[in-house]
């Protein structure tokens, strides 16, 4: 199969990636066109030993790194109004930004991120972690934890604070969660489903979301309970037992992609 046929299905997603890197539709498309023109002139530069999608992104980033493509054209038209996501992207240093977008937006595994960026899996993981730390510095917020197991709650609280956030409280029941929200509005909620008194963390979150709009991460041993299609949808779902890195990454992603994310209120 020709290179053109192999990469054609992936080009719309590469345009998305390029747009995220440059910050503009025009700039992103221009860089993709530049890469395609380079492939026409030198087809042998395409890494045929890799999966076509991985090879496509690797070819793009090699071109991106070889010339001054990581500086957006100040005269290029901006097609979207600035929002939290774009501001957060601008604040990330280039290499962690690339790794973060490849992992969280494009959905590549850490091994695939390493293959695309030409680094080891360990280095790729470190770049993603660096991005998470940089994001946390930009979007530090107040976090409500809904968890009835004291040891697990303490572990989560430690991870949250290591990322630079402030824990406003730990609720063991639905009633406690609602009371804590009434005292101080959180910027993020981390919630278990099954709580101490038999009440539901899912019900607690639904009640919270009826009064405020806030990103939610579910951390639960019962993920199947969230696969019903009812609000809130599990955009961020971590299954117990969890890895600390997974929780930290989910926190950074939830705040990064949330339009309401901002610096912690005084």
Tab-separated table of N, CA, C and O in Angstrom, residues 97-196:
chain	number	residue	atom	x	y	z
A	97	UNK	N	4.783	19.538	26.350
A	97	UNK	CA	3.523	19.817	25.664
A	97	UNK	C	3.251	18.762	24.599
A	97	UNK	O	2.139	18.243	24.482
A	98	UNK	N	4.266	18.441	23.805
A	98	UNK	CA	4.105	17.423	22.772
A	98	UNK	C	3.702	16.084	23.382
A	98	UNK	O	2.762	15.427	22.919
A	99	UNK	N	4.427	15.684	24.425
A	99	UNK	CA	4.147	14.395	25.062
A	99	UNK	C	2.745	14.374	25.661
A	99	UNK	O	2.021	13.377	25.538
A	100	UNK	N	2.364	15.469	26.297
A	100	UNK	CA	1.049	15.544	26.928
A	100	UNK	C	-0.068	15.420	25.889
A	100	UNK	O	-1.029	14.668	26.078
A	101	UNK	N	0.052	16.141	24.789
A	101	UNK	CA	-0.974	16.091	23.749
A	101	UNK	C	-1.037	14.713	23.096
A	101	UNK	O	-2.121	14.198	22.810
A	102	UNK	N	0.115	14.125	22.849
A	102	UNK	CA	0.135	12.786	22.255
A	102	UNK	C	-0.553	11.780	23.162
A	102	UNK	O	-1.296	10.903	22.702
A	103	UNK	N	-0.329	11.921	24.461
A	103	UNK	CA	-0.876	10.949	25.419
A	103	UNK	C	-2.360	11.192	25.693
A	103	UNK	O	-3.154	10.248	25.677
A	104	UNK	N	-2.738	12.430	25.941
A	104	UNK	CA	-4.074	12.700	26.438
A	104	UNK	C	-5.081	13.046	25.350
A	104	UNK	O	-6.263	12.710	25.470
A	105	UNK	N	-4.641	13.728	24.306
A	105	UNK	CA	-5.555	14.116	23.234
A	105	UNK	C	-5.584	13.077	22.127
A	105	UNK	O	-6.648	12.643	21.682
A	106	UNK	N	-4.403	12.628	21.708
A	106	UNK	CA	-4.339	11.670	20.609
A	106	UNK	C	-4.474	10.225	21.082
A	106	UNK	O	-4.699	9.322	20.270
A	107	UNK	N	-4.321	9.986	22.366
A	107	UNK	CA	-4.586	8.659	22.920
A	107	UNK	C	-3.501	7.635	22.710
A	107	UNK	O	-3.750	6.425	22.819
A	108	UNK	N	-2.276	8.061	22.445
A	108	UNK	CA	-1.179	7.114	22.298
A	108	UNK	C	-0.744	6.584	23.661
A	108	UNK	O	-0.836	7.291	24.672
A	109	UNK	N	-0.263	5.349	23.685
A	109	UNK	CA	0.300	4.798	24.911
A	109	UNK	C	1.648	5.461	25.179
A	109	UNK	O	2.227	6.113	24.293
A	110	UNK	N	2.175	5.285	26.390
A	110	UNK	CA	3.484	5.854	26.725
A	110	UNK	C	4.555	5.299	25.785
A	110	UNK	O	5.433	6.042	25.313
A	111	UNK	N	4.505	4.005	25.486
A	111	UNK	CA	5.475	3.417	24.563
A	111	UNK	C	5.380	4.061	23.186
A	111	UNK	O	6.407	4.331	22.535
A	112	UNK	N	4.150	4.317	22.742
A	112	UNK	CA	3.962	4.947	21.433
A	112	UNK	C	4.426	6.397	21.442
A	112	UNK	O	5.002	6.884	20.454
A	113	UNK	N	4.187	7.095	22.546
A	113	UNK	CA	4.684	8.469	22.669
A	113	UNK	C	6.201	8.479	22.541
A	113	UNK	O	6.782	9.326	21.848
A	114	UNK	N	6.864	7.514	23.200
A	114	UNK	CA	8.308	7.419	23.102
A	114	UNK	C	8.763	7.166	21.667
A	114	UNK	O	9.729	7.777	21.195
A	115	UNK	N	8.070	6.268	20.970
A	115	UNK	CA	8.430	5.961	19.584
A	115	UNK	C	8.252	7.182	18.692
A	115	UNK	O	9.073	7.439	17.797
A	116	UNK	N	7.196	7.941	18.904
A	116	UNK	CA	6.938	9.129	18.089
A	116	UNK	C	7.984	10.206	18.351
A	116	UNK	O	8.477	10.853	17.421
A	117	UNK	N	8.343	10.385	19.609
A	117	UNK	CA	9.263	11.457	19.969
A	117	UNK	C	10.719	11.034	19.904
A	117	UNK	O	11.623	11.858	20.089
A	118	UNK	N	10.954	9.739	19.644
A	118	UNK	CA	12.326	9.259	19.540
A	118	UNK	C	13.045	9.180	20.864
A	118	UNK	O	14.257	9.390	20.929
A	119	UNK	N	12.295	8.866	21.923
A	119	UNK	CA	12.891	8.738	23.254
A	119	UNK	C	12.435	7.421	23.864
A	119	UNK	O	11.539	6.751	23.346
A	120	UNK	N	13.023	7.055	24.980
A	120	UNK	CA	12.621	5.834	25.663
A	120	UNK	C	11.250	6.019	26.308
A	120	UNK	O	10.773	7.142	26.499
A	121	UNK	N	10.628	4.898	26.657
A	121	UNK	CA	9.332	4.963	27.330
A	121	UNK	C	9.447	5.695	28.667
A	121	UNK	O	8.553	6.455	29.054
A	122	UNK	N	10.563	5.470	29.357
A	122	UNK	CA	10.770	6.143	30.645
A	122	UNK	C	10.865	7.656	30.454
A	122	UNK	O	10.301	8.431	31.236
A	123	UNK	N	11.583	8.071	29.412
A	123	UNK	CA	11.704	9.508	29.147
A	123	UNK	C	10.360	10.094	28.732
A	123	UNK	O	10.023	11.227	29.096
A	124	UNK	N	9.591	9.336	27.965
A	124	UNK	CA	8.269	9.805	27.559
A	124	UNK	C	7.374	9.982	28.771
A	124	UNK	O	6.646	10.983	28.890
A	125	UNK	N	7.417	9.016	29.689
A	125	UNK	CA	6.613	9.117	30.910
A	125	UNK	C	7.033	10.330	31.732
A	125	UNK	O	6.192	11.024	32.318
A	126	UNK	N	8.339	10.584	31.778
A	126	UNK	CA	8.838	11.739	32.527
A	126	UNK	C	8.359	13.048	31.908
A	126	UNK	O	8.025	13.995	32.624
A	127	UNK	N	8.304	13.113	30.574
A	127	UNK	CA	7.819	14.313	29.901
A	127	UNK	C	6.346	14.557	30.212
A	127	UNK	O	5.929	15.690	30.464
A	128	UNK	N	5.555	13.482	30.194
A	128	UNK	CA	4.131	13.615	30.516
A	128	UNK	C	3.963	14.058	31.964
A	128	UNK	O	3.114	14.907	32.275
A	129	UNK	N	4.781	13.504	32.850
A	129	UNK	CA	4.703	13.886	34.258
A	129	UNK	C	5.083	15.354	34.440
A	129	UNK	O	4.450	16.077	35.222
A	130	UNK	N	6.111	15.797	33.722
A	130	UNK	CA	6.509	17.201	33.787
A	130	UNK	C	5.374	18.104	33.340
A	130	UNK	O	5.105	19.140	33.956
A	131	UNK	N	4.705	17.696	32.263
A	131	UNK	CA	3.562	18.470	31.788
A	131	UNK	C	2.489	18.556	32.866
A	131	UNK	O	1.901	19.619	33.099
A	132	UNK	N	2.232	17.421	33.534
A	132	UNK	CA	1.234	17.416	34.592
A	132	UNK	C	1.586	18.376	35.715
A	132	UNK	O	0.718	19.077	36.247
A	133	UNK	N	2.875	18.426	36.066
A	133	UNK	CA	3.310	19.333	37.126
A	133	UNK	C	3.164	20.785	36.694
A	133	UNK	O	2.731	21.644	37.474
A	134	UNK	N	3.505	21.062	35.435
A	134	UNK	CA	3.387	22.430	34.935
A	134	UNK	C	1.921	22.856	34.875
A	134	UNK	O	1.578	24.009	35.181
A	135	UNK	N	1.061	21.916	34.475
A	135	UNK	CA	-0.369	22.211	34.426
A	135	UNK	C	-0.893	22.510	35.819
A	135	UNK	O	-1.660	23.452	36.032
A	136	UNK	N	-0.466	21.683	36.770
A	136	UNK	CA	-0.935	21.868	38.149
A	136	UNK	C	-0.575	23.259	38.658
A	136	UNK	O	-1.353	23.899	39.372
A	137	UNK	N	0.607	23.741	38.302
A	137	UNK	CA	1.026	25.073	38.732
A	137	UNK	C	0.134	26.150	38.133
A	137	UNK	O	-0.099	27.197	38.751
A	138	UNK	N	-0.386	25.896	36.937
A	138	UNK	CA	-1.226	26.875	36.261
A	138	UNK	C	-2.666	26.856	36.763
A	138	UNK	O	-3.351	27.872	36.710
A	139	UNK	N	-3.125	25.691	37.179
A	139	UNK	CA	-4.553	25.551	37.490
A	139	UNK	C	-4.787	25.046	38.912
A	139	UNK	O	-5.747	24.345	39.180
A	140	UNK	N	-3.917	25.417	39.828
A	140	UNK	CA	-4.092	25.002	41.224
A	140	UNK	C	-5.472	25.409	41.711
A	140	UNK	O	-5.942	26.519	41.461
A	141	UNK	N	-6.135	24.516	42.407
A	141	UNK	CA	-7.515	24.758	42.796
A	141	UNK	C	-7.841	24.084	44.118
A	141	UNK	O	-6.991	23.410	44.710
A	142	UNK	N	-9.080	24.265	44.575
A	142	UNK	CA	-9.567	23.623	45.795
A	142	UNK	C	-10.253	22.312	45.433
A	142	UNK	O	-11.066	22.274	44.503
A	143	UNK	N	-9.935	21.255	46.157
A	143	UNK	CA	-10.403	19.915	45.814
A	143	UNK	C	-11.213	19.325	46.962
A	143	UNK	O	-10.778	19.346	48.121
A	144	UNK	N	-12.383	18.788	46.625
A	144	UNK	CA	-13.202	18.052	47.585
A	144	UNK	C	-13.019	16.563	47.328
A	144	UNK	O	-13.155	16.100	46.191
A	145	UNK	N	-12.713	15.803	48.375
A	145	UNK	CA	-12.559	14.353	48.281
A	145	UNK	C	-13.763	13.688	48.937
A	145	UNK	O	-14.097	13.994	50.091
A	146	UNK	N	-14.426	12.803	48.191
A	146	UNK	CA	-15.546	12.028	48.740
A	146	UNK	C	-15.093	10.576	48.798
A	146	UNK	O	-15.057	9.875	47.785
A	147	UNK	N	-14.706	10.131	49.980
A	147	UNK	CA	-14.112	8.797	50.154
A	147	UNK	C	-14.287	8.364	51.597
A	147	UNK	O	-13.944	9.111	52.523
A	148	UNK	N	-14.817	7.156	51.811
A	148	UNK	CA	-15.115	6.719	53.172
A	148	UNK	C	-13.996	5.908	53.816
A	148	UNK	O	-14.013	5.695	55.022
A	149	UNK	N	-13.023	5.456	53.036
A	149	UNK	CA	-11.898	4.700	53.605
A	149	UNK	C	-10.792	5.667	54.027
A	149	UNK	O	-10.185	6.326	53.164
A	150	UNK	N	-10.499	5.773	55.324
A	150	UNK	CA	-9.540	6.777	55.800
A	150	UNK	C	-8.158	6.679	55.157
A	150	UNK	O	-7.567	7.704	54.802
A	151	UNK	N	-7.646	5.468	54.990
A	151	UNK	CA	-6.304	5.317	54.421
A	151	UNK	C	-6.281	5.751	52.967
A	151	UNK	O	-5.371	6.459	52.517
A	152	UNK	N	-7.296	5.342	52.209
A	152	UNK	CA	-7.371	5.733	50.798
A	152	UNK	C	-7.544	7.246	50.689
A	152	UNK	O	-6.915	7.907	49.858
A	153	UNK	N	-8.397	7.805	51.551
A	153	UNK	CA	-8.611	9.253	51.538
A	153	UNK	C	-7.320	9.998	51.818
A	153	UNK	O	-7.018	11.023	51.183
A	154	UNK	N	-6.521	9.480	52.756
A	154	UNK	CA	-5.244	10.116	53.086
A	154	UNK	C	-4.283	10.045	51.908
A	154	UNK	O	-3.577	11.011	51.600
A	155	UNK	N	-4.252	8.891	51.244
A	155	UNK	CA	-3.394	8.743	50.064
A	155	UNK	C	-3.776	9.749	48.981
A	155	UNK	O	-2.919	10.398	48.371
A	156	UNK	N	-5.082	9.869	48.722
A	156	UNK	CA	-5.556	10.799	47.690
A	156	UNK	C	-5.239	12.233	48.082
A	156	UNK	O	-4.798	13.041	47.259
A	157	UNK	N	-5.457	12.549	49.364
A	157	UNK	CA	-5.171	13.902	49.839
A	157	UNK	C	-3.694	14.247	49.639
A	157	UNK	O	-3.352	15.357	49.212
A	158	UNK	N	-2.817	13.291	49.922
A	158	UNK	CA	-1.379	13.518	49.743
A	158	UNK	C	-1.049	13.792	48.285
A	158	UNK	O	-0.287	14.712	47.963
A	159	UNK	N	-1.632	12.989	47.380
A	159	UNK	CA	-1.378	13.179	45.945
A	159	UNK	C	-1.874	14.536	45.464
A	159	UNK	O	-1.202	15.222	44.687
A	160	UNK	N	-3.043	14.927	45.937
A	160	UNK	CA	-3.617	16.214	45.546
A	160	UNK	C	-2.710	17.358	45.983
A	160	UNK	O	-2.418	18.285	45.216
A	161	UNK	N	-2.236	17.285	47.225
A	161	UNK	CA	-1.391	18.355	47.752
A	161	UNK	C	-0.015	18.361	47.097
A	161	UNK	O	0.588	19.431	46.925
A	162	UNK	N	0.495	17.196	46.699
A	162	UNK	CA	1.774	17.141	45.991
A	162	UNK	C	1.705	17.858	44.655
A	162	UNK	O	2.721	18.347	44.147
A	163	UNK	N	0.507	17.916	44.062
A	163	UNK	CA	0.321	18.620	42.798
A	163	UNK	C	0.086	20.116	42.988
A	163	UNK	O	-0.088	20.849	42.017
A	164	UNK	N	0.078	20.549	44.243
A	164	UNK	CA	-0.073	21.974	44.508
A	164	UNK	C	-1.486	22.439	44.759
A	164	UNK	O	-1.747	23.643	44.856
A	165	UNK	N	-2.427	21.503	44.887
A	165	UNK	CA	-3.814	21.861	45.143
A	165	UNK	C	-4.096	21.876	46.647
A	165	UNK	O	-3.306	21.391	47.452
A	166	UNK	N	-5.244	22.413	47.014
A	166	UNK	CA	-5.658	22.477	48.408
A	166	UNK	C	-6.897	21.608	48.613
A	166	UNK	O	-7.865	21.725	47.851
A	167	UNK	N	-6.869	20.746	49.607
A	167	UNK	CA	-8.020	19.906	49.929
A	167	UNK	C	-8.924	20.673	50.880
A	167	UNK	O	-8.517	21.027	51.989
A	168	UNK	N	-10.154	20.932	50.432
A	168	UNK	CA	-11.092	21.685	51.266
A	168	UNK	C	-11.766	20.810	52.306
A	168	UNK	O	-12.289	21.316	53.299
A	169	UNK	N	-11.765	19.495	52.079
A	169	UNK	CA	-12.366	18.589	53.031
A	169	UNK	C	-12.493	17.190	52.475
A	169	UNK	O	-12.379	16.976	51.265
A	170	UNK	N	-12.685	16.232	53.388
A	170	UNK	CA	-12.900	14.831	53.013
A	170	UNK	C	-14.262	14.416	53.549
A	170	UNK	O	-14.498	14.451	54.767
A	171	UNK	N	-15.156	14.033	52.640
A	171	UNK	CA	-16.509	13.622	53.032
A	171	UNK	C	-16.620	12.110	53.010
A	171	UNK	O	-16.191	11.465	52.055
A	172	UNK	N	-17.217	11.543	54.064
A	172	UNK	CA	-17.405	10.099	54.137
A	172	UNK	C	-18.810	9.683	53.722
A	172	UNK	O	-19.085	8.515	53.517
A	173	UNK	N	-19.719	10.659	53.640
A	173	UNK	CA	-21.116	10.378	53.288
A	173	UNK	C	-21.614	11.438	52.316
A	173	UNK	O	-20.991	12.500	52.146
A	174	UNK	N	-22.760	11.150	51.710
A	174	UNK	CA	-23.372	12.111	50.799
A	174	UNK	C	-23.702	13.412	51.535
A	174	UNK	O	-23.457	14.509	51.027
A	175	UNK	N	-24.237	13.293	52.744
A	175	UNK	CA	-24.620	14.486	53.515
A	175	UNK	C	-23.402	15.351	53.823
A	175	UNK	O	-23.456	16.583	53.708
A	176	UNK	N	-22.288	14.718	54.186
A	176	UNK	CA	-21.080	15.472	54.481
A	176	UNK	C	-20.570	16.187	53.235
A	176	UNK	O	-20.085	17.328	53.306
A	177	UNK	N	-20.658	15.519	52.091
A	177	UNK	CA	-20.192	16.119	50.841
A	177	UNK	C	-20.983	17.386	50.511
A	177	UNK	O	-20.409	18.425	50.162
A	178	UNK	N	-22.289	17.308	50.634
A	178	UNK	CA	-23.134	18.460	50.340
A	178	UNK	C	-22.838	19.600	51.304
A	178	UNK	O	-22.794	20.779	50.919
A	179	UNK	N	-22.629	19.267	52.568
A	179	UNK	CA	-22.339	20.292	53.573
A	179	UNK	C	-21.008	20.987	53.278
A	179	UNK	O	-20.895	22.211	53.423
A	180	UNK	N	-20.003	20.221	52.849
A	180	UNK	CA	-18.700	20.811	52.540
A	180	UNK	C	-18.777	21.730	51.330
A	180	UNK	O	-18.136	22.787	51.292
A	181	UNK	N	-19.553	21.337	50.333
A	181	UNK	CA	-19.715	22.183	49.152
A	181	UNK	C	-20.405	23.494	49.519
A	181	UNK	O	-20.083	24.563	48.987
A	182	UNK	N	-21.358	23.415	50.439
A	182	UNK	CA	-22.060	24.625	50.876
A	182	UNK	C	-21.115	25.600	51.579
A	182	UNK	O	-21.282	26.824	51.489
A	183	UNK	N	-20.116	25.068	52.274
A	183	UNK	CA	-19.157	25.917	52.973
A	183	UNK	C	-18.145	26.543	52.026
A	183	UNK	O	-17.791	27.711	52.162
A	184	UNK	N	-17.648	25.736	51.054
A	184	UNK	CA	-16.652	26.243	50.112
A	184	UNK	C	-16.788	25.513	48.788
A	184	UNK	O	-16.707	24.289	48.745
A	185	UNK	N	-16.977	26.266	47.738
A	185	UNK	CA	-17.145	25.674	46.410
A	185	UNK	C	-15.812	25.124	45.909
A	185	UNK	O	-14.827	25.862	45.822
A	186	UNK	N	-15.751	23.835	45.565
A	186	UNK	CA	-14.499	23.254	45.069
A	186	UNK	C	-14.300	23.524	43.582
A	186	UNK	O	-15.252	23.805	42.847
A	187	UNK	N	-13.047	23.418	43.146
A	187	UNK	CA	-12.747	23.514	41.724
A	187	UNK	C	-12.628	22.155	41.081
A	187	UNK	O	-12.512	22.040	39.852
A	188	UNK	N	-12.648	21.096	41.918
A	188	UNK	CA	-12.548	19.716	41.444
A	188	UNK	C	-13.093	18.798	42.523
A	188	UNK	O	-12.907	19.062	43.717
A	189	UNK	N	-13.759	17.719	42.086
A	189	UNK	CA	-14.268	16.722	43.025
A	189	UNK	C	-13.695	15.364	42.665
A	189	UNK	O	-13.735	14.948	41.500
A	190	UNK	N	-13.147	14.681	43.665
A	190	UNK	CA	-12.691	13.294	43.518
A	190	UNK	C	-13.639	12.437	44.346
A	190	UNK	O	-13.729	12.614	45.560
A	191	UNK	N	-14.342	11.501	43.695
A	191	UNK	CA	-15.427	10.821	44.393
A	191	UNK	C	-15.397	9.309	44.249
A	191	UNK	O	-15.210	8.784	43.151
A	192	UNK	N	-15.586	8.630	45.370
A	192	UNK	CA	-15.881	7.200	45.369
A	192	UNK	C	-17.395	7.061	45.176
A	192	UNK	O	-18.146	8.031	45.272
A	193	UNK	N	-17.843	5.841	44.895
A	193	UNK	CA	-19.277	5.623	44.675
A	193	UNK	C	-19.970	5.109	45.928
A	193	UNK	O	-20.989	5.627	46.361
A	194	UNK	N	-19.396	4.082	46.552
A	194	UNK	CA	-20.020	3.456	47.724
A	194	UNK	C	-19.453	4.074	48.982
A	194	UNK	O	-18.262	3.952	49.268
A	195	UNK	N	-20.312	4.718	49.784
A	195	UNK	CA	-19.846	5.473	50.938
A	195	UNK	C	-20.207	4.796	52.257
A	195	UNK	O	-20.940	3.806	52.293
A	196	UNK	N	-19.707	5.365	53.349
A	196	UNK	CA	-19.708	4.701	54.649
A	196	UNK	C	-21.096	4.319	55.153
A	196	UNK	O	-21.301	3.230	55.681
